[in-house]
Short mmCIF file of C-alpha atoms in Angstrom, two decimals:
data_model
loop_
_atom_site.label_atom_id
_atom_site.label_comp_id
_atom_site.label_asym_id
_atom_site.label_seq_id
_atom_site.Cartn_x
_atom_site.Cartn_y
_atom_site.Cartn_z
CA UNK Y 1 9.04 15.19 -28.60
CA UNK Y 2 11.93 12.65 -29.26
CA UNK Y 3 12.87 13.73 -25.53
CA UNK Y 4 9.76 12.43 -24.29
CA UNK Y 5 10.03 9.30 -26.18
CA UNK Y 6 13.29 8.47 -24.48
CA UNK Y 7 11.86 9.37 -21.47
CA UNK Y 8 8.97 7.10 -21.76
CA UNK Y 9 10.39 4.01 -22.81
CA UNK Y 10 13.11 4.75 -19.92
CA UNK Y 11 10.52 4.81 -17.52
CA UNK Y 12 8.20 1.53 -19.00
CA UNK Y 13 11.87 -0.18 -19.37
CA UNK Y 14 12.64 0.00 -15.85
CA UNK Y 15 8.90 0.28 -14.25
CA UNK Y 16 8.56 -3.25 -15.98
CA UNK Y 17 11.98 -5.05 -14.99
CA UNK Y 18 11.45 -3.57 -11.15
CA UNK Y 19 8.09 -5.32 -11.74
CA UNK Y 20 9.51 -8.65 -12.54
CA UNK Y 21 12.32 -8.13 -9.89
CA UNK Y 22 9.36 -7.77 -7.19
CA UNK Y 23 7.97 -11.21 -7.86
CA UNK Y 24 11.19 -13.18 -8.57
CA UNK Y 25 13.37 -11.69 -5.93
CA UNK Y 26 14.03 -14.36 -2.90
CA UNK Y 27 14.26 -11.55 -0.35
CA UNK Y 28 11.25 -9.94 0.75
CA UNK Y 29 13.01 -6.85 1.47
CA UNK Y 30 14.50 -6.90 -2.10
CA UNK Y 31 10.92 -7.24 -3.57
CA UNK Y 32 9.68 -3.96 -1.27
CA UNK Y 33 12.67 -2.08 -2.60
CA UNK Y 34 11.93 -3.04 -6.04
CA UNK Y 35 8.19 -2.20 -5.61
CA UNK Y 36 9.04 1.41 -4.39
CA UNK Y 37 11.58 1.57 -7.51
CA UNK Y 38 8.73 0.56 -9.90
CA UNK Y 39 6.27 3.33 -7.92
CA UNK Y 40 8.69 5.84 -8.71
CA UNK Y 41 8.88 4.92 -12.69
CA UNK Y 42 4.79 4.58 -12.29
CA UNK Y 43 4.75 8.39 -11.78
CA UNK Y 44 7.17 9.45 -13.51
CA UNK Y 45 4.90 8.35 -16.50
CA UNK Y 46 2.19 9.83 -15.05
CA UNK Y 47 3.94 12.94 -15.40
CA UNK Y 48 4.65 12.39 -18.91
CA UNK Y 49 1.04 12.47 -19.69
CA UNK Y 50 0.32 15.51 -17.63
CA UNK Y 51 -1.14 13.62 -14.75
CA UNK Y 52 1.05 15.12 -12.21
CA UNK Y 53 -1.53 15.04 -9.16
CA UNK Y 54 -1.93 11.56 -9.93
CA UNK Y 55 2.13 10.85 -9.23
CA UNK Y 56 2.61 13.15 -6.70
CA UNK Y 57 -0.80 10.93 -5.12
CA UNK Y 58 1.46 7.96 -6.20
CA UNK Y 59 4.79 9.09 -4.62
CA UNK Y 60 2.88 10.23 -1.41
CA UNK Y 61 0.59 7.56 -0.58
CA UNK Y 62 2.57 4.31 -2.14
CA UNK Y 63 5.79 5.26 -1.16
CA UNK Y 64 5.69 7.46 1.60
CA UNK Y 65 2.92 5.31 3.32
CA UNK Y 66 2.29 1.73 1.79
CA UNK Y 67 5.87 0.94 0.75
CA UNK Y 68 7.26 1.77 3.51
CA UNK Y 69 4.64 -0.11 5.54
CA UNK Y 70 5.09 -3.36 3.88
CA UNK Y 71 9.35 -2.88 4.72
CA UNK Y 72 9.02 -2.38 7.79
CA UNK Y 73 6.25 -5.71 8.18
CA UNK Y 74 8.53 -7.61 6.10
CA UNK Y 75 11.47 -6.62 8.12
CA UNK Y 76 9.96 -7.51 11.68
CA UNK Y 77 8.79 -11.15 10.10
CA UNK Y 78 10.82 -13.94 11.17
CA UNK Y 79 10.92 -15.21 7.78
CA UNK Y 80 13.05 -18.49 7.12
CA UNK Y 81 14.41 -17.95 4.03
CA UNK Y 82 15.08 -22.18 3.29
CA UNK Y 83 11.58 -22.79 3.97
CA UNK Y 84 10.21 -19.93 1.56
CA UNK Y 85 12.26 -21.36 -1.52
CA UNK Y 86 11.43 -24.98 -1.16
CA UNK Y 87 7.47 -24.16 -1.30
CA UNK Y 88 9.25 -22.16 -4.50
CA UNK Y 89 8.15 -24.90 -6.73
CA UNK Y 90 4.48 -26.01 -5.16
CA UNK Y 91 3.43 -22.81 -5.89
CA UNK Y 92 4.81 -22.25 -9.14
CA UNK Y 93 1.92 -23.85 -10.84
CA UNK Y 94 -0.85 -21.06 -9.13
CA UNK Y 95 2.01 -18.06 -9.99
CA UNK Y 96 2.07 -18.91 -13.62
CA UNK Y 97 -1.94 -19.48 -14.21
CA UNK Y 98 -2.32 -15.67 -12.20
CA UNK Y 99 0.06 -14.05 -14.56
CA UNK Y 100 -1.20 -15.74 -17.59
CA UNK Y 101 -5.08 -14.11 -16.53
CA UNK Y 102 -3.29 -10.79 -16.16
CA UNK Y 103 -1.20 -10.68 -19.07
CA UNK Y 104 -4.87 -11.78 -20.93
CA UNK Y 105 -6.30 -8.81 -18.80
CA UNK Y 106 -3.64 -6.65 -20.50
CA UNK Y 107 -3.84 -7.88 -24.03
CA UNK Y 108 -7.90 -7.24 -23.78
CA UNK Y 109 -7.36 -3.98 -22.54
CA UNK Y 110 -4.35 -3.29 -24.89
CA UNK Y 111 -6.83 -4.34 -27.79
CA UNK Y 112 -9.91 -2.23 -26.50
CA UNK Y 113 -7.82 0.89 -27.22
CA UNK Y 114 -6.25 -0.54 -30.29
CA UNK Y 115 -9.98 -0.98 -31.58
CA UNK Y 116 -11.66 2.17 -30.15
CA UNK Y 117 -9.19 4.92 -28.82
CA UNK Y 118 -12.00 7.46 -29.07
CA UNK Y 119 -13.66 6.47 -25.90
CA UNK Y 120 -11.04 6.58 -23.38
CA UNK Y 121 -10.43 9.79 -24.83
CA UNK Y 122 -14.11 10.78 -24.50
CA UNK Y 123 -14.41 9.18 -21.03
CA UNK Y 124 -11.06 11.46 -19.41
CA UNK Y 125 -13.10 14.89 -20.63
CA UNK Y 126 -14.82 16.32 -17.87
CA UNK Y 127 -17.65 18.77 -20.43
CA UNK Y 128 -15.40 20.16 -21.71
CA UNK Y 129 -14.40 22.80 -18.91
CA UNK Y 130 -10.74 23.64 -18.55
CA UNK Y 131 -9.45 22.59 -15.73
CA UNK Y 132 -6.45 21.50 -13.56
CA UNK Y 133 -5.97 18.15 -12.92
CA UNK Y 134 -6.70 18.13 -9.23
CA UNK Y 135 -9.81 20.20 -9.94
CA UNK Y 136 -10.76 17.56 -12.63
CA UNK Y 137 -10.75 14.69 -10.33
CA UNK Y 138 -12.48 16.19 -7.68
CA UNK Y 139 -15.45 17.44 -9.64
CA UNK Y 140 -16.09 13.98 -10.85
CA UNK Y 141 -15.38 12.40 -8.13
CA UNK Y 142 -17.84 14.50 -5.58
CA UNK Y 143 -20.29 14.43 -8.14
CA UNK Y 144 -20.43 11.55 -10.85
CA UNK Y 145 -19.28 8.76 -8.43
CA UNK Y 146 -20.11 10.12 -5.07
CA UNK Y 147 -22.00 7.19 -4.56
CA UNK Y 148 -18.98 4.75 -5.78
CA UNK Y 149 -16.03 6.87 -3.78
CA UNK Y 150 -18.24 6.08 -0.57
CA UNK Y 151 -19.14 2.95 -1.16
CA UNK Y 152 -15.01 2.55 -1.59
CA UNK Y 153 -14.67 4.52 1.87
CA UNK Y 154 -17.33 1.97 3.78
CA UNK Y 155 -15.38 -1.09 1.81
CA UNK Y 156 -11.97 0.39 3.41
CA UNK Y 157 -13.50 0.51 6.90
CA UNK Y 158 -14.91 -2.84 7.12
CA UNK Y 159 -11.60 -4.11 6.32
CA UNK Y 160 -9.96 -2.42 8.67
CA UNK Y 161 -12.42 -3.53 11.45
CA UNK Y 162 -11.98 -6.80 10.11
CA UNK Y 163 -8.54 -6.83 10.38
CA UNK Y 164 -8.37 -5.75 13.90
CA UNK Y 165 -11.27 -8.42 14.86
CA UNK Y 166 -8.71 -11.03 12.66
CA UNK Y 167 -5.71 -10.03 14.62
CA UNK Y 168 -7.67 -9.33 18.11
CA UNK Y 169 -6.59 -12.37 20.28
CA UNK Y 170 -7.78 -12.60 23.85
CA UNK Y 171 -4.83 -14.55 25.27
CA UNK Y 172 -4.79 -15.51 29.07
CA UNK Y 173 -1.69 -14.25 31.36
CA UNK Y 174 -1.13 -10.67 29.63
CA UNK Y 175 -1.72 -7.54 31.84
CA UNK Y 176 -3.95 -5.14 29.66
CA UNK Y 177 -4.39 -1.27 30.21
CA UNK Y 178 -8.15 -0.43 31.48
CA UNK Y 179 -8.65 3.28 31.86
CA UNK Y 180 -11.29 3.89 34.21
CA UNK Y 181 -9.41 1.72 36.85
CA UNK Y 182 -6.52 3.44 36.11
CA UNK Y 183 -8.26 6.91 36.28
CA UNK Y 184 -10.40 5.65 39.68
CA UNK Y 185 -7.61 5.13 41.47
CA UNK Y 186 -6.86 7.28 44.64
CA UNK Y 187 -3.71 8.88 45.81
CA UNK Y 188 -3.22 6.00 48.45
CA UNK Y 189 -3.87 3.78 46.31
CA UNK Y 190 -1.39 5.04 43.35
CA UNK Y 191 1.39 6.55 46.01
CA UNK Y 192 3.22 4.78 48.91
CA UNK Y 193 5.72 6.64 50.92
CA UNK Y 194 8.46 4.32 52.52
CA UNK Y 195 11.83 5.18 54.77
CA UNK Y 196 13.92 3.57 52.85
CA UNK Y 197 17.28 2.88 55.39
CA UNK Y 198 20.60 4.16 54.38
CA UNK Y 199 21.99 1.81 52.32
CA UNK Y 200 19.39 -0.53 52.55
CA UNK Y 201 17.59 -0.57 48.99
CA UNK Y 202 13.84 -0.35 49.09
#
């Protein structure tokens, strides 16, 4: 028991100062590096509490996918590091009324369990049948909230489409790939045999 103590406040300790290093790091890459760092400590609490499909989810998808996503976006960015940390101060004002709303956020949620712990407790069983984890969350999840996981699935694609639409620019002078021109084409057309002269080049 003491074990697990130590290893939960190890894993808040750091999980929170890698939080604070991801917003008040100058380097973007920094921040991602500190964001994967505070992932890690994420599930290793997770695991604490028996929710291992939940970290391994955590490690797979936040890591292995987004984390690694947002490094290599950050990395490609021409960022100029001058200009970032003279807008430092404009948008200090906005930074510190969004952390003040979560850190209310987390006191009302902190005080909700403080109150009544008996109905988060209530809300995790699943009947009463014993069950693994994984099995857990996928009988509630297929059944309960069906209706919410796809309405989460058609939220996801719109975004996506939206974000390619966004990003979509036609822009005059750039030679695009069209496949049924490409897959018209005849042998002539596609293949030209020359006599090229000794030493002559083509």
């Amino acid at each position: 028991m003491a074990l697990t103590a130590i290893a939960f406040y190890a894993f808040a300790a750091i999980l929170l100062a890698s939080a604070v290093m991801v917003i008040s790091a100058k380097n973007p890459v920094h921040s991602v590096l500190y964001l994967i760092l505070a992932f890690f400590n994420a599930a290793g609490l997770f695991v604490l509490i028996g929710a291992e499909f939940v970290a391994f989810i955590l490690v797979i998808v936040y890591v292995g996918a987004v984390a690694v996503l947002f490094l290599f976006v950050v990395m490609m960015l021409d960022i100029n590091f001058q200009e970032l940390r003279q807008g430092f101060l404009q948008n200090l004002p906005i930074g510190i009324l969004v952390g003040l709303v979560l850190a209310a956020e987390l006191i009302f949620v902190a005080g909700a369990w403080y109150v009544a712990p008996e109905a988060i407790v209530q809300a995790a069983v699943t009947d009463g049948v014993v069950m693994t984890n994984t099995e857990a969350i996928g009988a509630v999840l297929y059944t309960r909230y069906v209706y919410a996981f796809q309405a989460s699935g058609l939220i996801l694609l719109v975004a996506m489409i939206g974000a390619i639409v966004l990003t979509l620019r036609a822009r005059t002078g750039v030679r695009r790939q069209t496949i049924t021109q490409q897959v018209a084409r005849t042998r002539e057309e596609a293949l030209a045999v020359r006599k090229v002269p000794t030493r002559g080049g083509v």
